[in-house]
Amino acid sequence: MLSQSFFTLCLAASATLAAAIPVPDPTPVGPALAKRTDHYGTATVYDQNNYPGSCGNTNPDSSIIVALGNKWMDNEYQSPFCGRTINVVNTGSSDGGVHGKGNTITATVQDTCESCQNDNLDFSIGAWNALTSNSEESVVDVTWHFNS
């Protein structure tokens, strides 16, 4: 009888302890990730010339970096988009002079393209060469999206 009472007492104590342990709040912390949105534009290439971009970093021309237009960067020095990465797909060029259709790269936002409209991009030489299979500097159509 004593062992049954001890067992009941232990079971009750365990239930009380379990009820006292905090349960994590299922509400997510921070903003929810938006569904991936594809953007369509054209891409060009630029030289870094050993100058820091609008994100404050100096990068070699061989870096896989990109400059976004003011639609995104909003003329801000060190915009919140600095350091984010984007996936870019080469969808071809209207004149056929740029190669690498179907090539995909991941580039890091490091600068602002003052002359880029809407969803157009400007790439470092390294990013351009990876995206276009080392094509001459020109214009190419792209589809891109932000990574999470």
PDB file of C-alpha atoms in Angstrom:
ATOM      1  CA  MET A   1       0.000   0.000   0.000  1.00  0.00           C
ATOM      2  CA  LEU A   2       2.860   2.304   0.849  1.00  0.00           C
ATOM      3  CA  SER A   3       4.465   1.755  -2.561  1.00  0.00           C
ATOM      4  CA  GLN A   4       1.168   2.507  -4.332  1.00  0.00           C
ATOM      5  CA  SER A   5       0.801   5.783  -2.372  1.00  0.00           C
ATOM      6  CA  PHE A   6       4.432   6.686  -3.172  1.00  0.00           C
ATOM      7  CA  PHE A   7       3.806   5.960  -6.871  1.00  0.00           C
ATOM      8  CA  THR A   8       0.668   8.138  -6.872  1.00  0.00           C
ATOM      9  CA  LEU A   9       2.545  10.936  -5.120  1.00  0.00           C
ATOM     10  CA  CYS A  10       5.406  10.767  -7.692  1.00  0.00           C
ATOM     11  CA  LEU A  11       2.935  10.764 -10.583  1.00  0.00           C
ATOM     12  CA  ALA A  12       1.164  13.841  -9.177  1.00  0.00           C
ATOM     13  CA  ALA A  13       4.491  15.639  -8.653  1.00  0.00           C
ATOM     14  CA  SER A  14       5.556  14.875 -12.235  1.00  0.00           C
ATOM     15  CA  ALA A  15       2.298  16.259 -13.613  1.00  0.00           C
ATOM     16  CA  THR A  16       2.707  19.434 -11.550  1.00  0.00           C
ATOM     17  CA  LEU A  17       6.282  19.901 -12.798  1.00  0.00           C
ATOM     18  CA  ALA A  18       5.267  19.332 -16.411  1.00  0.00           C
ATOM     19  CA  ALA A  19       2.540  21.968 -16.099  1.00  0.00           C
ATOM     20  CA  ALA A  20       5.085  24.464 -14.734  1.00  0.00           C
ATOM     21  CA  ILE A  21       7.468  24.155 -17.708  1.00  0.00           C
ATOM     22  CA  PRO A  22       6.907  27.086 -20.086  1.00  0.00           C
ATOM     23  CA  VAL A  23       5.648  26.205 -23.563  1.00  0.00           C
ATOM     24  CA  PRO A  24       7.203  28.207 -26.419  1.00  0.00           C
ATOM     25  CA  ASP A  25       4.896  30.730 -28.077  1.00  0.00           C
ATOM     26  CA  PRO A  26       4.056  29.467 -31.590  1.00  0.00           C
ATOM     27  CA  THR A  27       3.949  33.061 -32.883  1.00  0.00           C
ATOM     28  CA  PRO A  28       6.907  33.592 -35.256  1.00  0.00           C
ATOM     29  CA  VAL A  29       9.489  36.189 -34.277  1.00  0.00           C
ATOM     30  CA  GLY A  30      10.258  38.857 -36.861  1.00  0.00           C
ATOM     31  CA  PRO A  31       8.640  39.475 -40.228  1.00  0.00           C
ATOM     32  CA  ALA A  32       7.311  36.501 -42.120  1.00  0.00           C
ATOM     33  CA  LEU A  33       9.176  35.550 -45.273  1.00  0.00           C
ATOM     34  CA  ALA A  34       7.292  36.652 -48.343  1.00  0.00           C
ATOM     35  CA  LYS A  35       6.604  34.272 -51.173  1.00  0.00           C
ATOM     36  CA  ARG A  36       9.448  34.409 -53.678  1.00  0.00           C
ATOM     37  CA  THR A  37       8.812  37.062 -56.295  1.00  0.00           C
ATOM     38  CA  ASP A  38      10.530  36.890 -59.665  1.00  0.00           C
ATOM     39  CA  HIS A  39      11.685  40.160 -61.216  1.00  0.00           C
ATOM     40  CA  TYR A  40      12.304  40.657 -64.925  1.00  0.00           C
ATOM     41  CA  GLY A  41      14.779  43.141 -66.340  1.00  0.00           C
ATOM     42  CA  THR A  42      17.967  43.692 -68.251  1.00  0.00           C
ATOM     43  CA  ALA A  43      21.509  43.498 -67.003  1.00  0.00           C
ATOM     44  CA  THR A  44      24.670  45.400 -67.865  1.00  0.00           C
ATOM     45  CA  VAL A  45      28.242  45.363 -66.571  1.00  0.00           C
ATOM     46  CA  TYR A  46      30.388  47.962 -64.789  1.00  0.00           C
ATOM     47  CA  ASP A  47      33.942  48.347 -63.465  1.00  0.00           C
ATOM     48  CA  GLN A  48      34.527  48.797 -59.728  1.00  0.00           C
ATOM     49  CA  ASN A  49      37.679  50.856 -60.364  1.00  0.00           C
ATOM     50  CA  ASN A  50      38.758  50.211 -56.743  1.00  0.00           C
ATOM     51  CA  TYR A  51      36.027  52.518 -55.418  1.00  0.00           C
ATOM     52  CA  PRO A  52      33.695  51.475 -52.632  1.00  0.00           C
ATOM     53  CA  GLY A  53      30.111  50.919 -53.716  1.00  0.00           C
ATOM     54  CA  SER A  54      27.121  52.465 -51.967  1.00  0.00           C
ATOM     55  CA  CYS A  55      27.268  49.597 -49.455  1.00  0.00           C
ATOM     56  CA  GLY A  56      30.660  50.900 -48.285  1.00  0.00           C
ATOM     57  CA  ASN A  57      32.842  48.018 -49.525  1.00  0.00           C
ATOM     58  CA  THR A  58      35.620  47.971 -52.090  1.00  0.00           C
ATOM     59  CA  ASN A  59      35.441  44.812 -54.195  1.00  0.00           C
ATOM     60  CA  PRO A  60      37.687  43.507 -56.949  1.00  0.00           C
ATOM     61  CA  ASP A  61      36.181  43.305 -60.431  1.00  0.00           C
ATOM     62  CA  SER A  62      36.329  39.509 -60.120  1.00  0.00           C
ATOM     63  CA  SER A  63      33.778  39.499 -57.256  1.00  0.00           C
ATOM     64  CA  ILE A  64      30.313  38.148 -57.970  1.00  0.00           C
ATOM     65  CA  ILE A  65      28.432  41.298 -56.993  1.00  0.00           C
ATOM     66  CA  VAL A  66      25.504  43.315 -58.285  1.00  0.00           C
ATOM     67  CA  ALA A  67      24.208  46.871 -58.155  1.00  0.00           C
ATOM     68  CA  LEU A  68      20.457  47.330 -57.743  1.00  0.00           C
ATOM     69  CA  GLY A  69      18.558  50.325 -59.064  1.00  0.00           C
ATOM     70  CA  ASN A  70      17.174  53.096 -56.871  1.00  0.00           C
ATOM     71  CA  LYS A  71      13.771  51.392 -56.898  1.00  0.00           C
ATOM     72  CA  TRP A  72      15.415  49.101 -54.337  1.00  0.00           C
ATOM     73  CA  MET A  73      18.285  51.116 -52.888  1.00  0.00           C
ATOM     74  CA  ASP A  74      16.333  54.384 -52.538  1.00  0.00           C
ATOM     75  CA  ASN A  75      19.499  56.538 -52.709  1.00  0.00           C
ATOM     76  CA  GLU A  76      20.544  55.204 -49.303  1.00  0.00           C
ATOM     77  CA  TYR A  77      24.147  54.722 -48.303  1.00  0.00           C
ATOM     78  CA  GLN A  78      24.346  51.207 -46.882  1.00  0.00           C
ATOM     79  CA  SER A  79      20.777  50.329 -47.818  1.00  0.00           C
ATOM     80  CA  PRO A  80      19.071  47.425 -46.024  1.00  0.00           C
ATOM     81  CA  PHE A  81      19.551  45.450 -49.266  1.00  0.00           C
ATOM     82  CA  CYS A  82      23.351  45.602 -48.918  1.00  0.00           C
ATOM     83  CA  GLY A  83      24.773  42.131 -48.412  1.00  0.00           C
ATOM     84  CA  ARG A  84      21.628  40.322 -49.523  1.00  0.00           C
ATOM     85  CA  THR A  85      22.006  37.793 -52.280  1.00  0.00           C
ATOM     86  CA  ILE A  86      19.971  37.336 -55.420  1.00  0.00           C
ATOM     87  CA  ASN A  87      19.654  34.431 -57.835  1.00  0.00           C
ATOM     88  CA  VAL A  88      19.869  35.527 -61.453  1.00  0.00           C
ATOM     89  CA  VAL A  89      19.059  33.585 -64.633  1.00  0.00           C
ATOM     90  CA  ASN A  90      20.315  34.713 -68.039  1.00  0.00           C
ATOM     91  CA  THR A  91      17.216  34.543 -70.270  1.00  0.00           C
ATOM     92  CA  GLY A  92      19.034  35.568 -73.453  1.00  0.00           C
ATOM     93  CA  SER A  93      19.618  38.711 -75.449  1.00  0.00           C
ATOM     94  CA  SER A  94      17.426  40.195 -78.145  1.00  0.00           C
ATOM     95  CA  ASP A  95      20.353  40.564 -80.547  1.00  0.00           C
ATOM     96  CA  GLY A  96      21.882  37.157 -79.792  1.00  0.00           C
ATOM     97  CA  GLY A  97      25.271  38.725 -79.111  1.00  0.00           C
ATOM     98  CA  VAL A  98      25.403  37.682 -75.463  1.00  0.00           C
ATOM     99  CA  HIS A  99      25.984  34.030 -74.666  1.00  0.00           C
ATOM    100  CA  GLY A 100      25.192  31.896 -71.652  1.00  0.00           C
ATOM    101  CA  LYS A 101      21.414  31.686 -71.958  1.00  0.00           C
ATOM    102  CA  GLY A 102      20.252  29.568 -69.020  1.00  0.00           C
ATOM    103  CA  ASN A 103      23.316  30.334 -66.853  1.00  0.00           C
ATOM    104  CA  THR A 104      22.417  31.001 -63.228  1.00  0.00           C
ATOM    105  CA  ILE A 105      24.469  32.870 -60.632  1.00  0.00           C
ATOM    106  CA  THR A 106      24.082  34.023 -57.041  1.00  0.00           C
ATOM    107  CA  ALA A 107      25.350  37.583 -56.614  1.00  0.00           C
ATOM    108  CA  THR A 108      25.711  39.765 -53.518  1.00  0.00           C
ATOM    109  CA  VAL A 109      24.227  43.286 -53.493  1.00  0.00           C
ATOM    110  CA  GLN A 110      27.095  45.755 -53.019  1.00  0.00           C
ATOM    111  CA  ASP A 111      26.179  48.910 -54.924  1.00  0.00           C
ATOM    112  CA  THR A 112      23.502  51.155 -56.432  1.00  0.00           C
ATOM    113  CA  CYS A 113      22.982  51.459 -60.169  1.00  0.00           C
ATOM    114  CA  GLU A 114      21.897  55.079 -60.609  1.00  0.00           C
ATOM    115  CA  SER A 115      20.886  54.557 -64.247  1.00  0.00           C
ATOM    116  CA  CYS A 116      19.024  51.259 -63.764  1.00  0.00           C
ATOM    117  CA  GLN A 117      15.271  51.405 -64.192  1.00  0.00           C
ATOM    118  CA  ASN A 118      12.891  49.242 -62.144  1.00  0.00           C
ATOM    119  CA  ASP A 119      14.251  45.692 -61.963  1.00  0.00           C
ATOM    120  CA  ASN A 120      17.349  46.160 -64.140  1.00  0.00           C
ATOM    121  CA  LEU A 121      20.736  45.175 -62.718  1.00  0.00           C
ATOM    122  CA  ASP A 122      24.375  46.157 -63.141  1.00  0.00           C
ATOM    123  CA  PHE A 123      27.004  43.439 -62.585  1.00  0.00           C
ATOM    124  CA  SER A 124      30.670  43.378 -61.721  1.00  0.00           C
ATOM    125  CA  ILE A 125      32.897  41.938 -64.428  1.00  0.00           C
ATOM    126  CA  GLY A 126      33.171  38.641 -62.509  1.00  0.00           C
ATOM    127  CA  ALA A 127      29.399  38.288 -62.232  1.00  0.00           C
ATOM    128  CA  TRP A 128      28.896  39.297 -65.881  1.00  0.00           C
ATOM    129  CA  ASN A 129      31.432  36.746 -67.075  1.00  0.00           C
ATOM    130  CA  ALA A 130      29.812  33.962 -65.030  1.00  0.00           C
ATOM    131  CA  LEU A 131      26.326  34.889 -66.222  1.00  0.00           C
ATOM    132  CA  THR A 132      27.192  35.373 -69.915  1.00  0.00           C
ATOM    133  CA  SER A 133      29.999  32.843 -70.462  1.00  0.00           C
ATOM    134  CA  ASN A 134      32.539  35.665 -70.851  1.00  0.00           C
ATOM    135  CA  SER A 135      30.579  37.623 -73.473  1.00  0.00           C
ATOM    136  CA  GLU A 136      31.609  41.115 -74.517  1.00  0.00           C
ATOM    137  CA  GLU A 137      30.034  43.900 -72.470  1.00  0.00           C
ATOM    138  CA  SER A 138      26.467  44.445 -73.682  1.00  0.00           C
ATOM    139  CA  VAL A 139      22.909  43.984 -72.398  1.00  0.00           C
ATOM    140  CA  VAL A 140      21.179  40.719 -71.512  1.00  0.00           C
ATOM    141  CA  ASP A 141      17.679  39.863 -70.316  1.00  0.00           C
ATOM    142  CA  VAL A 142      17.454  38.359 -66.812  1.00  0.00           C
ATOM    143  CA  THR A 143      15.004  36.944 -64.328  1.00  0.00           C
ATOM    144  CA  TRP A 144      16.010  37.318 -60.680  1.00  0.00           C
ATOM    145  CA  HIS A 145      14.778  37.028 -57.114  1.00  0.00           C
ATOM    146  CA  PHE A 146      16.035  37.695 -53.608  1.00  0.00           C
ATOM    147  CA  ASN A 147      17.212  34.758 -51.554  1.00  0.00           C
ATOM    148  CA  SER A 148      15.753  34.436 -48.062  1.00  0.00           C
TER     149      SER A 148
END
